[in-house]
Amino acid sequence: MSTHPPIPSRRLLEAVETWGTPLYVYDEATIRERCQSLRELFGTLPYRLLYALKANYNPHLLRIIREEGFDFDAVSLGEVELLRRALGVGPEAILFTPNMLSDAEMREAAEQGLLLNIGELGRLERFAAAYPGHAVALRVNPDLGSGHHEYVITAGERSKFGIPRSDLPRAIEIAQRAELRIVGLHQHIGSGIPNPAAFAEAMEVLLGLADSFPDLEWLDFGGGFPIPYRPEERPWDREEIRARILAPLEAFLHQHRRPICFYFEPGRYVVAEAGLLLVRVTELKRVGSRWYAGTDSGFHHLIRPVLYGSYHHIVNLSNPHGPLRPYTITGNLCESGDIFARDRELPEIRPGDVLAILDAGAYGMSMASTYNLRELPAEVLYTTEGRFRLIRPRPDRAAFIEQILRQTAFVPPGDVAQLDT
Ligand code: LLP
C-alpha cells in the first residue's frame, strides 16, 4: 500500500458524484501489475498461478485476472459455477479445495470432472470407494501455520485443515488399495504470512514429502502472500523471496529431476491494494473526550477491522489538508463493535466528507452482507484507460426487499387479499 489511493482523489470524488456511497472502487492497472509481478517472480520455474476467488469474485475482476494467465483455486461448487458461467472456465483450469465436503458435493464435483483436493482421511476413504483409479490431490497439514490472525492460520495442530503428516502413511494406503493416483500435494498454511521464512519453512515440509508419491505431477504451496496495510509495513523483500523460496525450488528440481510443477494460490496479493471503499460521513459526535465520525457503511461492507482487528488506512478525500485530529470512525450498524478505526489521526472530518478506506479489494466485498437490511455497496472499476465502469450497480431498495419476500416465499396480506378477490 501507500498512504494514498491508487486512483487520483479528484477522480474518486467524481465517482462518488455519479454513483454515491458506499462504493467499492478497483484499479485495473494495480490488479494487472500484481499479476505480472507474480509471473515475473516465478517465471524461471515450472509454475502455475491459481487465483483464490474467495478474495474477490466480481466477474469483471475475474476476467482481468484470467487475461493475465491465471487459473483458479475454488473452494465451493458456487465458485466453480461462477467461473464456468462468467468465463467459460472448465475443470481443467480449476483446483477444487473444499473442506468438510458432503457426499452429494463430492459426487457433483466428480461428475463435473473437477480434480478434488482432499484434506480429510474420511473423505479420501469415501472418494476411494466411489472412484477407484481416479486422480486426486491431498491437502497436507505440514504441522506449522502462519498468518496475520489466529482465525486465518490454516495449518498446525490447532487447525481443522489438511491431513496431518502423521496420517499420510494411512492416506497412501487408502489410495493404493483403490489405485488412486495422487497427482498433487497441497498446503495452505495461512493468510497474510508475515515473512518469507515462515512460508519457506512449510514449503520444505512439502518438498520433503514428494519422494513418497510416485505419481506426483505438482506441489501446491497455497496462498498467503501478504500486503502491507500499515504505513510502516513493507512488502516481502524480493531478494529474500528469491533466496528462501525460489532457490530451494530450483535446487529441488535439480536434485530430483522430476517434472514437477509448482503451484501458488494468491488471493489477497492480487486484489487487496487495488480496491478501496468510499464512505460518506453522516454524523460527527462527541462522547466524553472522543470524537466519533459515523459513516454510511460498516462491518456489513468491510468486516476485517471487527473480525480480525485489522488495520486499514483511511484517507479524508474531501478535506485532505485539514488539521489532524483523532477520530473513531464507525459504521451505521446497531452494534457497538461496528468500528473501522479507533482514535485515528485524520485531517479534520466534517459531516458530508468522503473517506477512502484503503486496501479493501480482498475479503471486503466477498465477505459483505446485508445485515440490518442495508443494501450491498455498488462496485466500479477504474480501467487502464482512466475511465470508470460500473461493475455492480447499487441494488434498488424496493427490489432488494422484494427479493427477501420472494426468497422467503412470503405473501404479504395485501397481496393475498388481491389473490383472493
Ligand atoms: N488457498 C486456499 C486453500 C485458501 O484457503 C486461501 C485463503 C487462499 C489460497 C488465498 O489466501 P491469500 O493469498 O488471500 O492469503 N478473510 C481473511 C483471509 C482468509 C483467507 C482464507 N483462505 C482476511 O480478510 O484476512
Short mmCIF file of C-alpha atoms and ligand atoms in Angstrom, two decimals:
data_model
loop_
_atom_site.label_atom_id
_atom_site.label_comp_id
_atom_site.label_asym_id
_atom_site.label_seq_id
_atom_site.Cartn_x
_atom_site.Cartn_y
_atom_site.Cartn_z
CA MET A 1 0.00 0.00 0.00
CA SER A 2 0.85 3.52 0.17
CA THR A 3 -0.87 6.12 2.24
CA HIS A 4 -2.59 7.22 -0.98
CA PRO A 5 -5.30 5.56 -3.04
CA PRO A 6 -4.09 4.09 -6.36
CA ILE A 7 -6.54 6.39 -8.17
CA PRO A 8 -6.39 10.22 -8.07
CA SER A 9 -8.61 11.68 -5.32
CA ARG A 10 -10.28 14.02 -7.79
CA ARG A 11 -11.42 11.05 -9.87
CA LEU A 12 -12.66 9.17 -6.81
CA LEU A 13 -14.78 12.16 -5.80
CA GLU A 14 -16.20 12.19 -9.33
CA ALA A 15 -17.16 8.54 -8.92
CA VAL A 16 -18.94 9.41 -5.67
CA GLU A 17 -20.82 12.17 -7.51
CA THR A 18 -22.00 9.63 -10.06
CA TRP A 19 -22.68 6.53 -8.00
CA GLY A 20 -22.87 7.72 -4.39
CA THR A 21 -21.56 5.90 -1.34
CA PRO A 22 -20.79 3.33 -0.06
CA LEU A 23 -18.83 2.44 -3.15
CA TYR A 24 -16.08 -0.07 -3.80
CA VAL A 25 -13.60 1.09 -6.43
CA TYR A 26 -10.99 -1.16 -8.04
CA ASP A 27 -7.98 -0.12 -10.05
CA GLU A 28 -7.44 -2.37 -13.07
CA ALA A 29 -3.82 -1.30 -13.52
CA THR A 30 -2.91 -2.38 -9.98
CA ILE A 31 -4.51 -5.80 -10.47
CA ARG A 32 -2.66 -6.35 -13.74
CA GLU A 33 0.58 -5.14 -12.22
CA ARG A 34 0.27 -7.56 -9.28
CA CYS A 35 -0.46 -10.46 -11.64
CA GLN A 36 2.51 -9.57 -13.80
CA SER A 37 4.82 -9.21 -10.84
CA LEU A 38 3.95 -12.76 -9.72
CA ARG A 39 4.50 -14.12 -13.22
CA GLU A 40 7.86 -12.41 -13.33
CA LEU A 41 8.79 -13.72 -9.91
CA PHE A 42 8.02 -17.37 -10.63
CA GLY A 43 8.77 -17.21 -14.34
CA THR A 44 12.09 -19.08 -14.14
CA LEU A 45 10.34 -22.14 -12.69
CA PRO A 46 7.70 -24.52 -13.98
CA TYR A 47 4.81 -22.79 -12.21
CA ARG A 48 1.06 -22.28 -12.22
CA LEU A 49 -0.85 -19.45 -10.58
CA LEU A 50 -4.33 -20.13 -9.24
CA TYR A 51 -6.25 -17.06 -8.13
CA ALA A 52 -8.21 -17.70 -4.92
CA LEU A 53 -11.52 -16.11 -5.86
CA LYS A 54 -12.77 -16.07 -2.29
CA ALA A 55 -10.75 -12.85 -2.01
CA ASN A 56 -12.98 -11.11 -4.56
CA TYR A 57 -15.26 -12.83 -7.01
CA ASN A 58 -16.60 -9.93 -9.05
CA PRO A 59 -16.66 -11.49 -12.56
CA HIS A 60 -15.22 -8.33 -14.12
CA LEU A 61 -12.14 -8.74 -11.95
CA LEU A 62 -12.02 -12.47 -12.61
CA ARG A 63 -11.88 -11.73 -16.32
CA ILE A 64 -8.91 -9.42 -15.90
CA ILE A 65 -7.09 -11.98 -13.77
CA ARG A 66 -7.87 -14.70 -16.32
CA GLU A 67 -6.48 -12.49 -19.09
CA GLU A 68 -3.30 -12.26 -17.03
CA GLY A 69 -2.88 -16.02 -17.34
CA PHE A 70 -4.25 -17.26 -14.03
CA ASP A 71 -6.18 -20.43 -13.34
CA PHE A 72 -8.30 -20.70 -10.20
CA ASP A 73 -8.44 -22.09 -6.70
CA ALA A 74 -12.10 -22.79 -5.95
CA VAL A 75 -13.47 -23.90 -2.59
CA SER A 76 -17.15 -24.38 -3.33
CA LEU A 77 -19.34 -25.53 -6.18
CA GLY A 78 -20.73 -22.00 -6.23
CA GLU A 79 -17.29 -20.64 -7.10
CA VAL A 80 -16.91 -23.34 -9.76
CA GLU A 81 -20.25 -22.45 -11.31
CA LEU A 82 -19.50 -18.75 -11.35
CA LEU A 83 -16.21 -19.44 -13.16
CA ARG A 84 -17.96 -21.59 -15.71
CA ARG A 85 -20.84 -19.21 -16.34
CA ALA A 86 -18.86 -15.98 -16.25
CA LEU A 87 -15.69 -17.01 -18.05
CA GLY A 88 -16.40 -20.38 -19.59
CA VAL A 89 -13.67 -21.77 -17.35
CA GLY A 90 -13.84 -25.56 -17.08
CA PRO A 91 -12.44 -28.11 -14.63
CA GLU A 92 -9.03 -28.19 -16.31
CA ALA A 93 -8.38 -24.64 -15.07
CA ILE A 94 -9.59 -25.23 -11.50
CA LEU A 95 -8.17 -26.91 -8.44
CA PHE A 96 -11.10 -27.71 -6.17
CA THR A 97 -10.13 -27.43 -2.49
CA PRO A 98 -13.26 -27.59 -0.39
CA ASN A 99 -13.25 -28.58 3.24
CA MET A 100 -15.78 -30.69 5.12
CA LEU A 101 -17.28 -31.69 1.78
CA SER A 102 -20.59 -33.56 1.74
CA ASP A 103 -21.14 -36.79 -0.19
CA ALA A 104 -23.50 -35.01 -2.57
CA GLU A 105 -20.92 -32.29 -3.28
CA MET A 106 -18.24 -34.92 -3.86
CA ARG A 107 -20.40 -36.67 -6.44
CA GLU A 108 -21.24 -33.43 -8.19
CA ALA A 109 -17.57 -32.42 -8.27
CA ALA A 110 -16.52 -35.80 -9.66
CA GLU A 111 -19.27 -35.71 -12.29
CA GLN A 112 -18.05 -32.29 -13.40
CA GLY A 113 -14.53 -33.69 -13.81
CA LEU A 114 -13.01 -31.46 -11.13
CA LEU A 115 -9.74 -32.52 -9.59
CA LEU A 116 -10.56 -32.89 -5.92
CA ASN A 117 -8.03 -31.80 -3.33
CA ILE A 118 -8.85 -33.79 -0.21
CA GLY A 119 -7.87 -32.76 3.30
CA GLU A 120 -9.72 -35.34 5.38
CA LEU A 121 -8.95 -39.07 5.67
CA GLY A 122 -12.64 -39.93 5.91
CA ARG A 123 -13.35 -38.12 2.65
CA LEU A 124 -10.40 -39.85 1.00
CA GLU A 125 -11.83 -43.21 2.05
CA ARG A 126 -15.25 -42.34 0.62
CA PHE A 127 -13.69 -40.98 -2.57
CA ALA A 128 -11.60 -44.14 -2.94
CA ALA A 129 -14.68 -46.32 -2.53
CA ALA A 130 -16.68 -44.35 -5.10
CA TYR A 131 -13.97 -43.55 -7.67
CA PRO A 132 -11.21 -46.17 -7.71
CA GLY A 133 -8.48 -45.46 -10.24
CA HIS A 134 -9.18 -41.72 -10.31
CA ALA A 135 -6.66 -38.91 -9.93
CA VAL A 136 -6.77 -37.00 -6.68
CA ALA A 137 -4.76 -34.43 -4.71
CA LEU A 138 -4.07 -34.35 -0.99
CA ARG A 139 -4.13 -31.28 1.19
CA VAL A 140 -1.44 -31.76 3.80
CA ASN A 141 -1.13 -30.11 7.18
CA PRO A 142 2.61 -29.50 7.42
CA ASP A 143 2.29 -29.05 11.20
CA LEU A 144 3.20 -25.39 11.04
CA GLY A 145 0.98 -22.48 10.21
CA SER A 146 1.31 -18.74 9.95
CA GLY A 147 -0.95 -15.77 9.30
CA HIS A 148 -1.94 -12.27 10.30
CA HIS A 149 -4.53 -13.51 12.83
CA GLU A 150 -5.35 -16.72 14.65
CA TYR A 151 -8.50 -17.14 12.52
CA VAL A 152 -6.57 -17.30 9.28
CA ILE A 153 -3.81 -19.68 10.32
CA THR A 154 -4.79 -22.78 8.39
CA ALA A 155 -2.21 -25.36 9.43
CA GLY A 156 -0.60 -26.57 12.61
CA GLU A 157 -2.06 -28.51 15.49
CA ARG A 158 -4.97 -26.15 16.13
CA SER A 159 -6.16 -26.17 12.52
CA LYS A 160 -9.07 -28.10 11.02
CA PHE A 161 -7.39 -28.15 7.59
CA GLY A 162 -5.40 -30.79 5.82
CA ILE A 163 -4.25 -34.31 6.53
CA PRO A 164 -1.76 -34.29 9.39
CA ARG A 165 1.66 -35.55 8.39
CA SER A 166 1.34 -38.46 10.79
CA ASP A 167 -1.75 -39.65 8.86
CA LEU A 168 -0.06 -39.63 5.45
CA PRO A 169 1.00 -43.31 5.55
CA ARG A 170 -2.66 -44.17 6.08
CA ALA A 171 -3.66 -41.87 3.19
CA ILE A 172 -1.14 -43.62 0.92
CA GLU A 173 -2.53 -46.99 1.96
CA ILE A 174 -6.11 -45.94 1.16
CA ALA A 175 -5.01 -44.57 -2.20
CA GLN A 176 -3.01 -47.66 -3.10
CA ARG A 177 -5.83 -50.00 -2.28
CA ALA A 178 -8.16 -48.15 -4.65
CA GLU A 179 -5.41 -47.46 -7.21
CA LEU A 180 -5.95 -43.74 -6.83
CA ARG A 181 -3.29 -41.61 -8.46
CA ILE A 182 -2.12 -38.90 -6.09
CA VAL A 183 -1.09 -36.31 -8.66
CA GLY A 184 -0.67 -33.34 -6.36
CA LEU A 185 0.20 -32.39 -2.80
CA HIS A 186 -1.19 -29.14 -1.48
CA GLN A 187 -0.83 -26.98 1.57
CA HIS A 188 -2.04 -23.53 2.53
CA ILE A 189 -0.63 -22.55 5.90
CA GLY A 190 -2.43 -19.27 6.34
CA SER A 191 -3.20 -15.82 5.05
CA GLY A 192 -1.10 -12.71 5.45
CA ILE A 193 2.04 -14.68 6.27
CA PRO A 194 4.35 -12.10 7.82
CA ASN A 195 7.65 -13.20 6.26
CA PRO A 196 9.07 -15.44 3.52
CA ALA A 197 10.89 -17.52 6.15
CA ALA A 198 7.63 -18.93 7.53
CA PHE A 199 6.40 -19.74 4.03
CA ALA A 200 9.74 -21.35 3.14
CA GLU A 201 9.82 -23.47 6.27
CA ALA A 202 6.45 -25.02 5.44
CA MET A 203 7.49 -25.37 1.80
CA GLU A 204 10.42 -27.55 2.88
CA VAL A 205 7.97 -29.94 4.52
CA LEU A 206 6.03 -30.44 1.31
CA LEU A 207 9.21 -30.79 -0.75
CA GLY A 208 10.38 -33.44 1.69
CA LEU A 209 7.23 -35.48 1.12
CA ALA A 210 7.43 -35.58 -2.66
CA ASP A 211 9.50 -38.76 -2.82
CA SER A 212 6.77 -40.81 -1.17
CA PHE A 213 4.36 -40.04 -4.04
CA PRO A 214 5.43 -41.65 -7.33
CA ASP A 215 2.54 -40.23 -9.41
CA LEU A 216 3.14 -36.67 -8.30
CA GLU A 217 2.84 -34.01 -11.00
CA TRP A 218 2.72 -30.90 -8.87
CA LEU A 219 3.21 -29.36 -5.46
CA ASP A 220 0.94 -26.52 -4.38
CA PHE A 221 2.19 -24.18 -1.68
CA GLY A 222 -1.06 -22.27 -1.33
CA GLY A 223 -1.53 -18.54 -0.97
CA GLY A 224 -0.84 -16.28 1.95
CA PHE A 225 1.35 -13.59 0.38
CA PRO A 226 0.75 -10.51 2.49
CA ILE A 227 0.35 -6.89 1.56
CA PRO A 228 1.45 -4.01 3.77
CA TYR A 229 -1.64 -2.49 5.38
CA ARG A 230 0.07 -0.10 7.78
CA PRO A 231 2.19 2.78 6.53
CA GLU A 232 5.25 1.39 8.30
CA GLU A 233 4.88 -2.13 6.84
CA ARG A 234 6.85 -3.26 3.80
CA PRO A 235 6.10 -5.92 1.20
CA TRP A 236 8.09 -9.13 1.30
CA ASP A 237 11.61 -8.43 0.16
CA ARG A 238 12.14 -9.74 -3.38
CA GLU A 239 15.72 -10.80 -2.68
CA GLU A 240 14.57 -12.74 0.34
CA ILE A 241 11.88 -14.41 -1.74
CA ARG A 242 14.48 -15.42 -4.27
CA ALA A 243 16.82 -16.79 -1.62
CA ARG A 244 14.29 -18.54 0.60
CA ILE A 245 11.58 -19.63 -1.80
CA LEU A 246 12.83 -19.74 -5.39
CA ALA A 247 16.31 -21.11 -4.70
CA PRO A 248 15.06 -24.21 -2.76
CA LEU A 249 12.56 -24.91 -5.55
CA GLU A 250 15.29 -24.72 -8.17
CA ALA A 251 17.50 -26.95 -6.05
CA PHE A 252 14.64 -29.44 -5.70
CA LEU A 253 14.16 -29.66 -9.45
CA HIS A 254 17.87 -30.05 -9.97
CA GLN A 255 18.19 -32.82 -7.39
CA HIS A 256 15.08 -34.76 -8.21
CA ARG A 257 14.98 -34.34 -11.95
CA ARG A 258 11.24 -34.93 -11.89
CA PRO A 259 8.90 -32.83 -13.99
CA ILE A 260 7.17 -31.25 -11.01
CA CYS A 261 5.19 -28.05 -11.45
CA PHE A 262 4.89 -25.59 -8.57
CA TYR A 263 1.52 -24.05 -7.83
CA PHE A 264 0.72 -20.93 -5.84
CA GLU A 265 -2.72 -19.65 -4.90
CA PRO A 266 -2.64 -15.94 -4.16
CA GLY A 267 -5.85 -14.11 -3.37
CA ARG A 268 -5.10 -11.05 -1.27
CA TYR A 269 -1.88 -10.14 -3.09
CA VAL A 270 -3.69 -9.85 -6.42
CA VAL A 271 -6.60 -7.61 -5.44
CA ALA A 272 -6.20 -6.09 -1.96
CA GLU A 273 -4.28 -2.97 -2.86
CA ALA A 274 -6.32 -2.37 -5.99
CA GLY A 275 -9.53 -1.83 -4.03
CA LEU A 276 -10.87 0.81 -1.71
CA LEU A 277 -14.18 1.51 -0.04
CA LEU A 278 -15.55 5.03 -0.26
CA VAL A 279 -17.91 6.02 2.54
CA ARG A 280 -19.58 9.28 3.47
CA VAL A 281 -19.52 10.80 6.93
CA THR A 282 -23.10 11.14 8.11
CA GLU A 283 -22.52 12.31 11.67
CA LEU A 284 -19.92 13.79 13.97
CA LYS A 285 -20.48 13.18 17.60
CA ARG A 286 -18.56 13.87 20.79
CA VAL A 287 -18.79 11.29 23.57
CA GLY A 288 -16.66 12.19 26.57
CA SER A 289 -13.32 13.21 25.18
CA ARG A 290 -13.72 11.19 21.98
CA TRP A 291 -14.92 12.28 18.55
CA TYR A 292 -16.92 9.72 16.64
CA ALA A 293 -17.26 10.08 12.90
CA GLY A 294 -20.22 7.97 11.78
CA THR A 295 -20.40 6.78 8.18
CA ASP A 296 -22.94 5.29 5.80
CA SER A 297 -21.18 1.89 5.75
CA GLY A 298 -19.98 -0.55 8.41
CA PHE A 299 -18.83 -4.08 9.07
CA HIS A 300 -21.53 -5.40 6.77
CA HIS A 301 -19.39 -3.99 3.94
CA LEU A 302 -15.89 -4.46 5.35
CA ILE A 303 -15.66 -6.86 8.25
CA ARG A 304 -11.90 -7.18 8.57
CA PRO A 305 -11.37 -4.50 11.27
CA VAL A 306 -14.04 -6.06 13.50
CA LEU A 307 -13.29 -9.71 12.83
CA TYR A 308 -9.50 -9.62 12.98
CA GLY A 309 -8.73 -6.20 14.42
CA SER A 310 -7.22 -5.42 11.01
CA TYR A 311 -5.78 -2.02 10.22
CA HIS A 312 -6.98 -0.28 7.06
CA HIS A 313 -5.50 3.07 6.23
CA ILE A 314 -8.14 5.79 5.92
CA VAL A 315 -7.87 9.00 3.92
CA ASN A 316 -10.14 12.03 4.17
CA LEU A 317 -10.57 12.64 0.45
CA SER A 318 -12.69 15.77 0.69
CA ASN A 319 -10.64 17.59 3.34
CA PRO A 320 -7.08 16.35 2.88
CA HIS A 321 -5.38 19.42 4.32
CA GLY A 322 -7.47 19.94 7.45
CA PRO A 323 -5.77 19.99 10.86
CA LEU A 324 -5.05 16.50 12.21
CA ARG A 325 -7.37 15.26 14.96
CA PRO A 326 -8.09 11.83 16.45
CA TYR A 327 -11.37 10.20 15.41
CA THR A 328 -13.09 6.91 15.97
CA ILE A 329 -14.61 6.01 12.61
CA THR A 330 -17.77 3.98 12.92
CA GLY A 331 -20.38 2.39 10.71
CA ASN A 332 -24.14 2.66 10.90
CA LEU A 333 -25.00 -0.82 12.21
CA CYS A 334 -26.71 -1.50 15.52
CA GLU A 335 -23.63 -2.93 17.17
CA SER A 336 -21.02 -1.19 19.33
CA GLY A 337 -18.25 -3.14 17.64
CA ASP A 338 -19.08 -1.57 14.28
CA ILE A 339 -15.86 0.40 14.08
CA PHE A 340 -13.43 0.84 11.18
CA ALA A 341 -10.70 2.55 13.22
CA ARG A 342 -10.24 3.79 16.78
CA ASP A 343 -8.58 7.05 17.71
CA ARG A 344 -7.16 7.52 14.22
CA GLU A 345 -5.43 10.83 13.42
CA LEU A 346 -7.08 12.28 10.32
CA PRO A 347 -7.45 15.69 8.72
CA GLU A 348 -10.49 17.35 10.27
CA ILE A 349 -13.64 15.41 9.43
CA ARG A 350 -16.86 17.28 8.69
CA PRO A 351 -20.30 15.83 8.05
CA GLY A 352 -20.54 15.05 4.35
CA ASP A 353 -16.82 14.34 3.93
CA VAL A 354 -15.86 11.33 1.84
CA LEU A 355 -13.42 8.87 3.40
CA ALA A 356 -11.45 6.28 1.45
CA ILE A 357 -10.74 3.04 3.32
CA LEU A 358 -7.72 1.63 1.55
CA ASP A 359 -6.53 -1.89 0.69
CA ALA A 360 -10.08 -3.22 0.79
CA GLY A 361 -10.04 -5.10 -2.53
CA ALA A 362 -9.55 -8.51 -0.89
CA TYR A 363 -12.04 -10.01 1.57
CA GLY A 364 -14.07 -6.80 1.54
CA MET A 365 -17.00 -7.21 -0.80
CA SER A 366 -16.64 -11.00 -0.84
CA MET A 367 -17.39 -11.09 2.91
CA ALA A 368 -20.06 -8.38 2.81
CA SER A 369 -23.60 -8.99 3.99
CA THR A 370 -26.95 -7.27 4.10
CA TYR A 371 -27.11 -7.23 7.92
CA ASN A 372 -29.64 -4.72 9.29
CA LEU A 373 -31.20 -4.89 5.81
CA ARG A 374 -28.76 -2.45 4.37
CA GLU A 375 -28.03 -2.92 0.71
CA LEU A 376 -24.63 -4.01 -0.55
CA PRO A 377 -22.36 -1.26 -1.90
CA ALA A 378 -22.01 -0.62 -5.61
CA GLU A 379 -18.70 -1.51 -7.28
CA VAL A 380 -16.85 0.32 -10.02
CA LEU A 381 -13.71 -0.47 -11.96
CA TYR A 382 -11.19 2.24 -12.85
CA THR A 383 -9.93 0.98 -16.20
CA THR A 384 -6.43 1.26 -17.60
CA GLU A 385 -7.85 3.89 -19.96
CA GLY A 386 -8.69 6.03 -16.92
CA ARG A 387 -12.46 5.56 -17.13
CA PHE A 388 -14.89 4.28 -14.55
CA ARG A 389 -17.09 1.30 -15.32
CA LEU A 390 -19.94 0.25 -13.07
CA ILE A 391 -19.40 -3.45 -12.33
CA ARG A 392 -22.13 -3.92 -9.73
CA PRO A 393 -24.97 -1.45 -9.57
CA ARG A 394 -26.31 -0.39 -6.19
CA PRO A 395 -29.35 -2.53 -5.53
CA ASP A 396 -32.60 -0.69 -5.65
CA ARG A 397 -34.26 -0.83 -2.19
CA ALA A 398 -37.65 -1.99 -3.43
CA ALA A 399 -36.06 -4.79 -5.46
CA PHE A 400 -33.86 -5.77 -2.51
CA ILE A 401 -36.86 -6.14 -0.19
CA GLU A 402 -38.87 -7.81 -2.93
CA GLN A 403 -36.08 -10.38 -3.22
CA ILE A 404 -36.36 -11.19 0.50
CA LEU A 405 -40.10 -11.64 0.22
CA ARG A 406 -39.59 -13.89 -2.76
CA GLN A 407 -36.80 -15.90 -1.14
CA THR A 408 -38.91 -16.47 1.96
CA ALA A 409 -41.97 -17.30 -0.15
CA PHE A 410 -43.85 -14.80 1.95
CA VAL A 411 -47.08 -13.39 0.63
CA PRO A 412 -47.92 -10.02 2.18
CA PRO A 413 -51.56 -9.73 3.35
CA GLY A 414 -52.40 -7.12 0.74
CA ASP A 415 -51.29 -9.50 -1.98
CA VAL A 416 -53.31 -12.36 -0.50
CA ALA A 417 -56.36 -10.15 -0.49
CA GLN A 418 -55.66 -9.35 -4.12
CA LEU A 419 -55.27 -13.01 -4.93
CA ASP A 420 -58.48 -13.82 -3.12
CA THR A 421 -60.59 -11.32 -4.95
N1 LLP B 1 -5.76 -21.13 -1.00
C1 LLP B 1 -6.57 -21.58 -0.02
C2 LLP B 1 -6.85 -23.02 0.06
C3 LLP B 1 -7.14 -20.68 0.90
O1 LLP B 1 -7.94 -21.13 1.87
C4 LLP B 1 -6.88 -19.29 0.77
C5 LLP B 1 -7.46 -18.34 1.71
C6 LLP B 1 -6.04 -18.86 -0.28
C7 LLP B 1 -5.48 -19.82 -1.14
C8 LLP B 1 -5.71 -17.43 -0.53
O2 LLP B 1 -5.04 -16.85 0.53
P1 LLP B 1 -4.45 -15.36 0.39
O3 LLP B 1 -3.40 -15.37 -0.69
O4 LLP B 1 -5.57 -14.47 0.05
O5 LLP B 1 -3.88 -15.07 1.74
N2 LLP B 1 -10.73 -13.31 5.29
C9 LLP B 1 -9.33 -13.29 5.69
C10 LLP B 1 -8.49 -14.18 4.83
C11 LLP B 1 -8.99 -15.62 4.78
C12 LLP B 1 -8.22 -16.48 3.82
C13 LLP B 1 -8.84 -17.82 3.65
N3 LLP B 1 -8.14 -18.67 2.73
C14 LLP B 1 -8.84 -11.85 5.69
O6 LLP B 1 -9.61 -10.95 5.39
O7 LLP B 1 -7.69 -11.60 6.05
#
